[in-house]
Short mmCIF file of C-alpha atoms and ligand atoms in Angstrom, two decimals:
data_model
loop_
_atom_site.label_atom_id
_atom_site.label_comp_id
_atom_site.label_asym_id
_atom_site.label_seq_id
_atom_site.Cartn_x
_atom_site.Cartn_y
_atom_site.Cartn_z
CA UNK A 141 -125.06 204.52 -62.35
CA UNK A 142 -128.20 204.11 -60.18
CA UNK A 143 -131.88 204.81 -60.91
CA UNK A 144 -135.46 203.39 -59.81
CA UNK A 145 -136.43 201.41 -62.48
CA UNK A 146 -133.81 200.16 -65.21
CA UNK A 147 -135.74 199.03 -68.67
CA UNK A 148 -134.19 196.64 -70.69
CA UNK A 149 -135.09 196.95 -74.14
CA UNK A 150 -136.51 200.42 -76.34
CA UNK A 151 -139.07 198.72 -78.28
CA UNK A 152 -142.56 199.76 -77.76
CA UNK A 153 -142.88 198.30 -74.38
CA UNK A 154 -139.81 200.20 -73.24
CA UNK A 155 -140.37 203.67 -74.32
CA UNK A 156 -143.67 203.98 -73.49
CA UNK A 157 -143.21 202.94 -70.00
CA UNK A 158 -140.10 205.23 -69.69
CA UNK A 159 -141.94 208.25 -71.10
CA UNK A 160 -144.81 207.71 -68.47
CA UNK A 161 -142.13 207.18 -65.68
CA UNK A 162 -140.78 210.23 -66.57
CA UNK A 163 -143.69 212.33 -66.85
CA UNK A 164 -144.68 211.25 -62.79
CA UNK A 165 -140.90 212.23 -62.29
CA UNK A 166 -139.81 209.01 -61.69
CA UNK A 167 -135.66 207.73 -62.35
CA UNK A 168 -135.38 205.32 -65.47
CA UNK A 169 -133.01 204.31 -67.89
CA UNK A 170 -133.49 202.54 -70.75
CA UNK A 171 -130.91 200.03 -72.53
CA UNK A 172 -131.16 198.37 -75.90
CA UNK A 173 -128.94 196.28 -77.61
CA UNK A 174 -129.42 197.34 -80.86
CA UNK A 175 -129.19 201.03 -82.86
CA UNK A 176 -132.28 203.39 -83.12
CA UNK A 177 -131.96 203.39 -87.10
CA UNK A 178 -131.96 199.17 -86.53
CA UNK A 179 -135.31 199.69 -84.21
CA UNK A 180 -136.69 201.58 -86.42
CA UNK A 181 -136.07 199.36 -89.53
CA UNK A 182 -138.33 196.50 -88.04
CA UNK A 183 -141.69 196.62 -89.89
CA UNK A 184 -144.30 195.33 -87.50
CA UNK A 185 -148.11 196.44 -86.43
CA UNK A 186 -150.23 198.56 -88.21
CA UNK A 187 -153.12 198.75 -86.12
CA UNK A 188 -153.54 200.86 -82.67
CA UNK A 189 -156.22 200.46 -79.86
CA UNK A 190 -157.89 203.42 -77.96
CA UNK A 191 -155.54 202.43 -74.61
CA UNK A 192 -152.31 202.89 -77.15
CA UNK A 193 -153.64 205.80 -78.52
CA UNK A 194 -154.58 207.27 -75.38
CA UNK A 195 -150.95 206.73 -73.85
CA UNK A 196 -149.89 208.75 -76.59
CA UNK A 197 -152.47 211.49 -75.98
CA UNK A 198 -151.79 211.33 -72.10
CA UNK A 199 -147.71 212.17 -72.91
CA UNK A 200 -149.33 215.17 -75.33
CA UNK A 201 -147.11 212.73 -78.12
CA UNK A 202 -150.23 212.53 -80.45
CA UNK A 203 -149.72 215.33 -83.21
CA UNK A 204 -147.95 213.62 -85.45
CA UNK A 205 -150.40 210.46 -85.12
CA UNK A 206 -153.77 212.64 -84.94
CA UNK A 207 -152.14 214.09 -88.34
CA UNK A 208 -150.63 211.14 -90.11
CA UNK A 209 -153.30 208.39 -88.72
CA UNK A 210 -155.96 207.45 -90.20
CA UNK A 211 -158.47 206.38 -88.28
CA UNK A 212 -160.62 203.27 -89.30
CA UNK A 213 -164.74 202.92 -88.47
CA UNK A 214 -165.13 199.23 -89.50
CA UNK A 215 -162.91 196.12 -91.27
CA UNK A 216 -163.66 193.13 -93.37
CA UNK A 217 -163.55 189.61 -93.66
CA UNK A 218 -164.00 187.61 -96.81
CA UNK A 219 -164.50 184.07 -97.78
CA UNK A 220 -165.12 183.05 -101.07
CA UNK A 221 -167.58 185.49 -102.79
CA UNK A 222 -169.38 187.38 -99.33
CA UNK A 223 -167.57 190.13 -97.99
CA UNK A 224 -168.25 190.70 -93.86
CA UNK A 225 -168.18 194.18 -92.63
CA UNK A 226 -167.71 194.45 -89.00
CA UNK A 227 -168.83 198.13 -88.19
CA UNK A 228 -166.72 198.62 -85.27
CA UNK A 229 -167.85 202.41 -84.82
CA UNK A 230 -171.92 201.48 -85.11
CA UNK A 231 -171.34 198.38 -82.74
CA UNK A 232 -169.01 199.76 -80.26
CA UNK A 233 -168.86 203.25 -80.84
CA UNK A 234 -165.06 203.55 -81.50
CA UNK A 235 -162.30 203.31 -83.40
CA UNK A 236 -159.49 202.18 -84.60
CA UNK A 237 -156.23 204.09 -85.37
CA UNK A 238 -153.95 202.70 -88.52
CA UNK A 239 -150.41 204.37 -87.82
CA UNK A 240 -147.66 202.11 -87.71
CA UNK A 241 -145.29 200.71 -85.00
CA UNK A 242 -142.26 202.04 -86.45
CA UNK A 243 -143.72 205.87 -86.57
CA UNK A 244 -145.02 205.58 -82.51
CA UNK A 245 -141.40 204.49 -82.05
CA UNK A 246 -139.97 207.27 -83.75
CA UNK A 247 -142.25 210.05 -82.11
CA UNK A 248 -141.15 207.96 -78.84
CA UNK A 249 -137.37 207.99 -79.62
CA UNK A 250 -137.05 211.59 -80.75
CA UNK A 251 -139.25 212.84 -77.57
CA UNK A 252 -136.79 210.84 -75.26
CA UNK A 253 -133.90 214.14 -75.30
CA UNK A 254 -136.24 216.98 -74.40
CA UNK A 255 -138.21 214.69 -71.48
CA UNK A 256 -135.06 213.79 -70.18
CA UNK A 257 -135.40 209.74 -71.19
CA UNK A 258 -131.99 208.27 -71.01
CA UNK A 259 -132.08 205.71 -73.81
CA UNK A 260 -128.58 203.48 -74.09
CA UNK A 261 -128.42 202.58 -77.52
CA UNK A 262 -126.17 199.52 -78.66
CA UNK A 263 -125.61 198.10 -75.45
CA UNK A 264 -124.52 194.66 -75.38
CA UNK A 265 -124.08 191.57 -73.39
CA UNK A 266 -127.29 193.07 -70.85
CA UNK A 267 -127.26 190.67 -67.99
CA UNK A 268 -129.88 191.30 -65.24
CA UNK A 269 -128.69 190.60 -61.75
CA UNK A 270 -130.56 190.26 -57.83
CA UNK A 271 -133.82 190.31 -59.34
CA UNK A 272 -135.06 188.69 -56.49
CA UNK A 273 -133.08 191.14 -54.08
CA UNK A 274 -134.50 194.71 -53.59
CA UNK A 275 -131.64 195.93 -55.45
CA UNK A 276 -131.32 194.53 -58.80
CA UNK A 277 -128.82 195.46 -61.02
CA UNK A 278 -128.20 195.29 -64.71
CA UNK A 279 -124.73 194.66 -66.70
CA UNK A 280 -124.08 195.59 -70.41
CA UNK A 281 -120.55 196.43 -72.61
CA UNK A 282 -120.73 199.09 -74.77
CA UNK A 283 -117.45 200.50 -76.45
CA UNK A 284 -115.33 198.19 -75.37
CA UNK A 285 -116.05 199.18 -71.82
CA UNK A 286 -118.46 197.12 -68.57
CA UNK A 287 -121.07 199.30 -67.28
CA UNK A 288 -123.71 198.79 -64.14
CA UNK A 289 -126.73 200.11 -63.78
CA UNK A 290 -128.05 199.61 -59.86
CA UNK A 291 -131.78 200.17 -59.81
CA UNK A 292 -134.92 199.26 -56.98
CA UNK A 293 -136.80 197.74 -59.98
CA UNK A 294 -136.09 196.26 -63.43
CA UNK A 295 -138.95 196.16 -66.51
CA UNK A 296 -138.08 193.50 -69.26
CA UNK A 297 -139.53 195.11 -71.89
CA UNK A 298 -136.73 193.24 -74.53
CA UNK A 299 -139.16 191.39 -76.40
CA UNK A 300 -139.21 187.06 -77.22
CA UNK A 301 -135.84 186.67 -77.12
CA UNK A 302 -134.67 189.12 -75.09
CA UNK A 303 -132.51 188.16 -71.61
CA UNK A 304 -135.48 189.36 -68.90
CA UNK A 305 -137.65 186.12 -68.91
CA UNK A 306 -134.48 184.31 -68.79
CA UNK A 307 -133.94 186.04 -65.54
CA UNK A 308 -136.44 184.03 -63.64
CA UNK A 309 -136.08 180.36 -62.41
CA UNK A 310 -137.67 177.46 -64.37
CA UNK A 311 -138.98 176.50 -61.21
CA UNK A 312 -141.13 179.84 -60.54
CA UNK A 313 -142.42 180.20 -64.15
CA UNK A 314 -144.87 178.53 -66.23
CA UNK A 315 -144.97 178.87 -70.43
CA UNK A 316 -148.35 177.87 -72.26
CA UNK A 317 -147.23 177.84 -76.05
CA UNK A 318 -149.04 177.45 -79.22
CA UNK A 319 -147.02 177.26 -82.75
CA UNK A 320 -148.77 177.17 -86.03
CA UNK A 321 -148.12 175.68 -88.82
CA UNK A 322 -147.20 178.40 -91.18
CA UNK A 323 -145.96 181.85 -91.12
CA UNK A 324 -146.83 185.59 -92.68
CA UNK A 325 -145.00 186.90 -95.80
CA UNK A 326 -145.29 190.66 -95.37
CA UNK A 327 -144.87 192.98 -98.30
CA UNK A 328 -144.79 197.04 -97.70
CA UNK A 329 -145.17 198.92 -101.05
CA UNK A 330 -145.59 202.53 -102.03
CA UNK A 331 -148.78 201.98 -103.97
CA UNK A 332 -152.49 202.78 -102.89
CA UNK A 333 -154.24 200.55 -100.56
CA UNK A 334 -156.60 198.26 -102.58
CA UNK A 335 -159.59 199.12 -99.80
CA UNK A 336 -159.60 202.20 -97.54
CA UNK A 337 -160.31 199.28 -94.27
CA UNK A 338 -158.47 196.06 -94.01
CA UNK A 339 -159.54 192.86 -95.91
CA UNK A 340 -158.73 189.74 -94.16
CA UNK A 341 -159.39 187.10 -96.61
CA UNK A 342 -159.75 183.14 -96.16
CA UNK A 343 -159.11 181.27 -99.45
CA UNK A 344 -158.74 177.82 -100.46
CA UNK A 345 -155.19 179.13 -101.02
CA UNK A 346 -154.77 180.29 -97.82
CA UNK A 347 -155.19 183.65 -95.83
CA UNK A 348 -154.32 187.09 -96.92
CA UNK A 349 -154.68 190.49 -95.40
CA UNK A 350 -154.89 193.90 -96.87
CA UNK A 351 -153.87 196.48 -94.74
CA UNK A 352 -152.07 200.22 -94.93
CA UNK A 353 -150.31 202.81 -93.67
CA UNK A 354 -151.28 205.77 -95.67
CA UNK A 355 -152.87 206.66 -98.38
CA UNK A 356 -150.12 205.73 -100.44
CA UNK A 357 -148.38 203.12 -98.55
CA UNK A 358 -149.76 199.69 -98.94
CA UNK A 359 -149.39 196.68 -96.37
CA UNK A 360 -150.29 192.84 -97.24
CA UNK A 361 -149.77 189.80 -95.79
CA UNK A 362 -150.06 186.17 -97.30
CA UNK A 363 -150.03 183.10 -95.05
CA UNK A 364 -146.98 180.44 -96.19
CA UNK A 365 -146.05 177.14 -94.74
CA UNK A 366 -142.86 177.83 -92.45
CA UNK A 367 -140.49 176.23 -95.02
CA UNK A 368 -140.96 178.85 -97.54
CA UNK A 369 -137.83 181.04 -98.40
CA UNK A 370 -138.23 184.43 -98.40
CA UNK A 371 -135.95 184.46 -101.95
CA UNK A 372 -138.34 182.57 -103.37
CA UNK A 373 -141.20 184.84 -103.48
CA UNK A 374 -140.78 187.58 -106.18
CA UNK A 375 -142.49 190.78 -105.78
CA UNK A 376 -144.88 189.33 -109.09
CA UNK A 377 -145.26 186.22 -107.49
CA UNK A 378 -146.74 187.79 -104.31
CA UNK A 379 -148.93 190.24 -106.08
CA UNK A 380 -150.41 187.12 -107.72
CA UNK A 381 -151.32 185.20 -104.97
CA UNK A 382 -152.80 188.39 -103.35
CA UNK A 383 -155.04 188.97 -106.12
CA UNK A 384 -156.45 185.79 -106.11
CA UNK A 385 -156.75 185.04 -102.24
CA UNK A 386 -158.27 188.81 -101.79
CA UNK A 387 -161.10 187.42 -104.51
CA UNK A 388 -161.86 190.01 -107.85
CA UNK A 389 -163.79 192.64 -106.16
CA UNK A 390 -160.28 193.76 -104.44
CA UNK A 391 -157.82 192.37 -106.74
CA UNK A 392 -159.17 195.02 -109.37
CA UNK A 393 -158.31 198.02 -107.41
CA UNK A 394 -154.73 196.26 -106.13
CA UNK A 395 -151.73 198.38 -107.29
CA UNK A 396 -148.93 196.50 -107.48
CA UNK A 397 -145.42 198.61 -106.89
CA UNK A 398 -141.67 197.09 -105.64
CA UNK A 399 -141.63 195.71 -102.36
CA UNK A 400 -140.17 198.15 -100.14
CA UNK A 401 -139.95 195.31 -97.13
CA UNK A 402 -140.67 191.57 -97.53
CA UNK A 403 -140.15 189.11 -95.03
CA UNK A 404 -141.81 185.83 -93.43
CA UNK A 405 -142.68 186.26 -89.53
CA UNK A 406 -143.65 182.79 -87.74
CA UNK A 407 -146.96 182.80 -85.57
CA UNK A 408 -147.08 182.17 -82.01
CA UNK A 409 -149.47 181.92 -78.90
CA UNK A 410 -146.94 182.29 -76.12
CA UNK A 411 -147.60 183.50 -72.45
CA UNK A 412 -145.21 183.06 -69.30
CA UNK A 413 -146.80 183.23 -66.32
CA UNK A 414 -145.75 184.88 -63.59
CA UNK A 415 -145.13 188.61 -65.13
CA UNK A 416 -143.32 189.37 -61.78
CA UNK A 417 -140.30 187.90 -60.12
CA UNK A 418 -139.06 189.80 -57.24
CA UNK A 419 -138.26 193.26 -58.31
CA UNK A 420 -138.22 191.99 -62.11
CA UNK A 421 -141.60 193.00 -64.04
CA UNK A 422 -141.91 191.63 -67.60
CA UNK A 423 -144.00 193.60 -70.18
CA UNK A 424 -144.67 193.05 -73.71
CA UNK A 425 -143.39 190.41 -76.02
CA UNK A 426 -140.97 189.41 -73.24
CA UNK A 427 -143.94 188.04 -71.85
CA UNK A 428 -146.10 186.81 -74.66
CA UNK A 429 -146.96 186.52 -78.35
CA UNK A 430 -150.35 186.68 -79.96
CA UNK A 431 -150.32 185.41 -83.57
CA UNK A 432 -150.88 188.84 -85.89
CA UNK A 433 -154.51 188.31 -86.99
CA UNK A 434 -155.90 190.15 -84.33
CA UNK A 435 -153.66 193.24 -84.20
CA UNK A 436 -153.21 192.45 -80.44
CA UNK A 437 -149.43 193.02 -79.89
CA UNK A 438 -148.55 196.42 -80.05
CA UNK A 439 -151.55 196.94 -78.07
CA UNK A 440 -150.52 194.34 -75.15
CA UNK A 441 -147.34 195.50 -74.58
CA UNK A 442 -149.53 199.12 -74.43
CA UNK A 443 -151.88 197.93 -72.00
CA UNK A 444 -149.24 196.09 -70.11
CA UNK A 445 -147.34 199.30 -69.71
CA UNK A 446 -150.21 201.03 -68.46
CA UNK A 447 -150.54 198.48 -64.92
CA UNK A 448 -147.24 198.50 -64.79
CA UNK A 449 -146.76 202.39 -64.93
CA UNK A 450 -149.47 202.65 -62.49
CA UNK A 451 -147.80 200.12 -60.51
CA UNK A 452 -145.02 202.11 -60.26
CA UNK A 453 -146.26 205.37 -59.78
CA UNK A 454 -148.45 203.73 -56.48
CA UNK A 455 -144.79 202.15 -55.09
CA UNK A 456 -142.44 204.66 -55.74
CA UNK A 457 -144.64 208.00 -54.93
CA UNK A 458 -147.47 206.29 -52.45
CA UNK A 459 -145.10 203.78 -50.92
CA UNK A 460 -147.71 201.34 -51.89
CA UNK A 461 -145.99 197.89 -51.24
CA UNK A 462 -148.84 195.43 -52.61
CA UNK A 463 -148.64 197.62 -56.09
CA UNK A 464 -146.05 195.73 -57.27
CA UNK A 465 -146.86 192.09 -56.59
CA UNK A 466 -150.95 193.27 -58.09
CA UNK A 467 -149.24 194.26 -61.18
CA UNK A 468 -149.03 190.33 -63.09
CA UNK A 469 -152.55 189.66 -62.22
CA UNK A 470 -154.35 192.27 -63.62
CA UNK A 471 -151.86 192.53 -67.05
CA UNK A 472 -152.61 188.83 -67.58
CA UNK A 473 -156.42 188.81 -67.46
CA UNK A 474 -155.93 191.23 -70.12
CA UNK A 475 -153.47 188.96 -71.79
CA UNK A 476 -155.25 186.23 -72.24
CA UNK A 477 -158.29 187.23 -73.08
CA UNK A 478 -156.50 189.22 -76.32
CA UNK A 479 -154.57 185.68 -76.36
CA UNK A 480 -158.03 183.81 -76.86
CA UNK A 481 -159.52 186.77 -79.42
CA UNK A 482 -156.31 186.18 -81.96
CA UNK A 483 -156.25 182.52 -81.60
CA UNK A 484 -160.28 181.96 -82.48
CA UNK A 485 -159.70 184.74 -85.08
CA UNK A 486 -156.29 182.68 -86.57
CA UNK A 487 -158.43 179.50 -86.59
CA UNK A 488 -161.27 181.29 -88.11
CA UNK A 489 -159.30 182.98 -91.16
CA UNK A 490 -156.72 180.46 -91.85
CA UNK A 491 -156.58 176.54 -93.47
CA UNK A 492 -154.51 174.33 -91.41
CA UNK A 493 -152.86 171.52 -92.90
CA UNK A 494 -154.44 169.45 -90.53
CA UNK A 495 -157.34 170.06 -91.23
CA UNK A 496 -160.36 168.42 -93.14
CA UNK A 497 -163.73 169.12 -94.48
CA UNK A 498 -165.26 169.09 -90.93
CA UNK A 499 -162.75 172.00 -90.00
CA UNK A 500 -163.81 173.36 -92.99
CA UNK A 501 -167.52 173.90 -92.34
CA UNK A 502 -167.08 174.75 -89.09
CA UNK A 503 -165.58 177.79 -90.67
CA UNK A 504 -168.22 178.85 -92.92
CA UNK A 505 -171.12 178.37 -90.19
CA UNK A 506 -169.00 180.77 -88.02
CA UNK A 507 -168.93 183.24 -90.56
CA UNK A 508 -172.51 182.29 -91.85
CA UNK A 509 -173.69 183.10 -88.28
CA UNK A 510 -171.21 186.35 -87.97
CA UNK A 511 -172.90 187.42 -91.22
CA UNK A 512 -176.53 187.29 -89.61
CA UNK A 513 -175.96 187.85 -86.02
CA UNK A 514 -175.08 191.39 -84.76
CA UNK A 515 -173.98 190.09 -81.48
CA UNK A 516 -171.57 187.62 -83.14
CA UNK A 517 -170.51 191.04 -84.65
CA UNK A 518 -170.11 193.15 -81.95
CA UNK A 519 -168.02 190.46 -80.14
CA UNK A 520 -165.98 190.91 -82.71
CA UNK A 521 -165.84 194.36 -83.11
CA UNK A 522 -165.15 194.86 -79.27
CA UNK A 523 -162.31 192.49 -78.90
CA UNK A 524 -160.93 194.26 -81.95
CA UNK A 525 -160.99 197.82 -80.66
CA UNK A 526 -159.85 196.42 -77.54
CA UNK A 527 -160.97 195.48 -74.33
CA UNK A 528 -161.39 198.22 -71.78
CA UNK A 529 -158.11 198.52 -69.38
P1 LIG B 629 -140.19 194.54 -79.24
O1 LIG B 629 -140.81 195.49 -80.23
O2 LIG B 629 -139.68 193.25 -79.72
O3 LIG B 629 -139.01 195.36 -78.53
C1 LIG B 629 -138.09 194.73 -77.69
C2 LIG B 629 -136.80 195.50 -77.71
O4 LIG B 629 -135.86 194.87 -76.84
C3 LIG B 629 -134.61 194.83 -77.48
N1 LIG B 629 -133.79 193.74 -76.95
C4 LIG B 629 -132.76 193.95 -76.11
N2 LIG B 629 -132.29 195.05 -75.54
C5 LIG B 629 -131.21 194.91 -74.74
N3 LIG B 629 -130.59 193.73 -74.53
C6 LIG B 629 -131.04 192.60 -75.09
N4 LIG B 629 -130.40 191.44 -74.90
C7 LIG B 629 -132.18 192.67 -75.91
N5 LIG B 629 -132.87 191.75 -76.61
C8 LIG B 629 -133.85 192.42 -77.23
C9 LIG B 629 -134.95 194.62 -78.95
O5 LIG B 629 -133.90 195.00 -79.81
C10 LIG B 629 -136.18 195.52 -79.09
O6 LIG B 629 -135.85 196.83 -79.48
O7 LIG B 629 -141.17 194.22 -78.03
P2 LIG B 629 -142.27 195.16 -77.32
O8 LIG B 629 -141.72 196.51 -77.02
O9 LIG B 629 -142.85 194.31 -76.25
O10 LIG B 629 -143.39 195.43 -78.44
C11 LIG B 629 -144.16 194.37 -78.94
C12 LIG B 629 -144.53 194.62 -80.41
O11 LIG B 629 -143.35 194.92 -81.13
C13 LIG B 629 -145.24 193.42 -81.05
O12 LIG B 629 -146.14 192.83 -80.13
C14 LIG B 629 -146.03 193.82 -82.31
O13 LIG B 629 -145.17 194.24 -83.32
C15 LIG B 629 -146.87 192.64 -82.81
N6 LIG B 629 -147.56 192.94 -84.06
C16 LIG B 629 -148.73 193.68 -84.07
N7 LIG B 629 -149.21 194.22 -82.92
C17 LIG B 629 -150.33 195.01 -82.93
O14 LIG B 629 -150.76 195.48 -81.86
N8 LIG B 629 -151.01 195.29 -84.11
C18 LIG B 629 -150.58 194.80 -85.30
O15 LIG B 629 -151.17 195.15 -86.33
C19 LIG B 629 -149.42 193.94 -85.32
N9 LIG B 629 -148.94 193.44 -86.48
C20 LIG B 629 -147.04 192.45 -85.27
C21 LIG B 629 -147.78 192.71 -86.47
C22 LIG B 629 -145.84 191.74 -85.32
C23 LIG B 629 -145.36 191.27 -86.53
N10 LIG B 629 -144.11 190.59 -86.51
C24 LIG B 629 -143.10 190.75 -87.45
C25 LIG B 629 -143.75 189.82 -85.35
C26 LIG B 629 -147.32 192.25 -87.68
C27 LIG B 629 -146.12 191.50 -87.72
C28 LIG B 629 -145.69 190.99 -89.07
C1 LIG B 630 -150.48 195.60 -90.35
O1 LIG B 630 -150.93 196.58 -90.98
O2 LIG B 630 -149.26 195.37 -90.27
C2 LIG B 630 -151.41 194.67 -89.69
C3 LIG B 630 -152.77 194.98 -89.63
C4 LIG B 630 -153.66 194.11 -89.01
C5 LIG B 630 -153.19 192.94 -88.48
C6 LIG B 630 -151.84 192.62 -88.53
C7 LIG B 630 -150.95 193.49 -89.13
O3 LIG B 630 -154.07 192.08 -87.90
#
């Protein structure tokens, strides 16, 4: 098979970028590894930016998410007894959209037939070839058979672990990593949020985050040290630690319900620098990880696809031959500067084990002064909604 741009992985990343190849008329094909159901399954990010939302508007793939969504004005942080409302509508005259990852890749997946998006489901073994060639190729088995896709470019859009990064020499690329010392234990329940915007809380106990997805559909995070088993945390035993790191005023309107999906992600700062090798472009969580706090992911791997898309549009349509090589440099000043908002706001909302009572008050004069200052607010606020593309 041949096409101009081969995407390896249907995540996010993937599907968005085919979708806007496809609506400039340009030749993709997208190959994951695993089943749609199994993409689907993954319970991720909850919280969508104006340039995600406005990739969905801009592929007329917004119904659903203007219907369903619910769109948020402002969100809080708490520490102790003092609840901080950032006003992100009043400072920054915006929003924010609450509508999960896992519908946006459904409206993506079922649009992919009538828009003529070839998606490969359960492909395996996908080996990227050439990359520094002008004619890459990629390499998967699926049904017992070897298939070859030839393309002019390839996008890794396959996530951490996925083989695209791989691709590229040690030599060429450069990793800056951060790990932290504990991990989120998610919990989705069909029960009533306990706040119509998201809590994030910093207790003595550790973080914890109240967030959504409708009305009726409840998601919360608690922050656990990275040897916790998942088994070990009953669906009683997270509710209690919720209600007492979200403080009373929350914990009385908390509805607690069976845990429809519990599991313990790890955080990581992660970005690999270059995002380009030859005819290879990475995008997404192929390229780097922001811990959750900031709801930066999803929204990356959006923004990301948007330079690259244009990118692509400029080489393939205007024979544009610097469009390409321009395409790492203006996705990573984006990247990092979402990479420095979730870090600060990680450090801000969470207890590290390595830290003291001098950590400690650094913590609550940050908040003390994001409680009084409006321009410690807005900061806030406008990293949140996102940074303009
Ligand atoms: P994905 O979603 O990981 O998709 C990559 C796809 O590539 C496939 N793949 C392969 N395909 C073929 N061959 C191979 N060898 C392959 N290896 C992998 C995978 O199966 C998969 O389908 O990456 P993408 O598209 O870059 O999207 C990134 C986002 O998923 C991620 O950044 C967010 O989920 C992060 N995130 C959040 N982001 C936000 O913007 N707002 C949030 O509120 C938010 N909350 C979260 C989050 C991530 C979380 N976890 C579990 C990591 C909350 C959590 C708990
Ligand atoms: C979520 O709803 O899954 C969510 C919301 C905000 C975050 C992270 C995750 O910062």
């Amino acid at each position: 098979m041949r096409t101009q741009v081969a995407i390896v992985g249907a995540g996010p990343a993937g599907l968005l970028l085919g979708h806007l190849l496809r609506s400039e008329g340009i030749d993709c094909v997208v190959v994951e590894r695993q089943t749609g159901d199994y993409v689907l399954s993954r319970i991720r990010a909850g919280v969508l930016e104006q340039v995600t939302v406005g990739l969905m508007e801009r592929l007329g793939l917004d119904a659903r998410m203007k219907a369903e969504g619910l769109p948020h004005d402002g969100f809080n942080l708490t520490d102790g007894g003092r609840l901080i409302r950032i006003d992100i509508a009043a400072l920054t005259g915006k929003q924010v959209m609450v509508y999960g990852q896992t519908e946006i890749t459904r409206d993506l997946m079922e649009a992919a037939p009538e828009r003529g998006l070839e998606v490969i489901y359960e492909a395996a073994d996908v080996a990227l070839h050439d990359v520094e060639s002008d004619a890459p190729f990629i390499t998967y088995s699926r049904d017992g058979a070897q298939h070859r896709i030839d393309a002019r470019i390839i996008a890794g859009c396959d996530g951490f672990h996925g083989p695209s990064r791989q691709a590229i020499p040690a030599s060429v690329g450069r990793a800056f990593e951060r790990v932290y010392p504990f991990g989120w234990l998610g919990v989705l329940a069909d029960v009533p949020p306990c706040n119509h915007e998201l809590i994030y809380a910093n207790h003595e106990r550790g973080f914890a985050l109240a967030s959504m997805r409708s009305p009726t559909r409840s998601r919360y995070y608690i922050d656990v040290p990275l040897t916790e088993k998942i088994e070990d945390w009953s669906d009683e035993r997270v509710w209690d630690e919720l209600a007492i790191r979200l403080g009373p005023d929350a914990a009385a309107h908390i509805t607690r319900g069976p845990s429809i999906e519990k599991s313990i992600a790890p955080l990581r700062s992660f970005v690999f620098e270059p995002m380009r090798h030859g005819s290879l472009l990475l995008c997404g969580d192929s390229a780097h990880i922001v811990p959750p706090t900031g709801a930066k992911g999803l929204n990356l791997a959006a923004s990301d696809v948007h330079y690259a898309s244009e990118a692509l549009v400029r080489f393939f349509k205007a024979n544009d031959v610097d469009a390409i090589p321009g395409y790492p440099d203006k996705a990573l000043a984006r990247v990092w500067k979402s990479e420095r908002f979730s870090w600060s706001l990680t450090k801000l909302m969470h207890r590290f084990p390595e830290d003291g009572p001098f950590e400690r008050r650094m913590q609550v004069a940050e908040l003390d002064y994001i409680a009084s200052s409006e321009a410690a607010r807005t900061a806030i606020a406008e990293n949140y909604v996102g940074l303009p593309v």
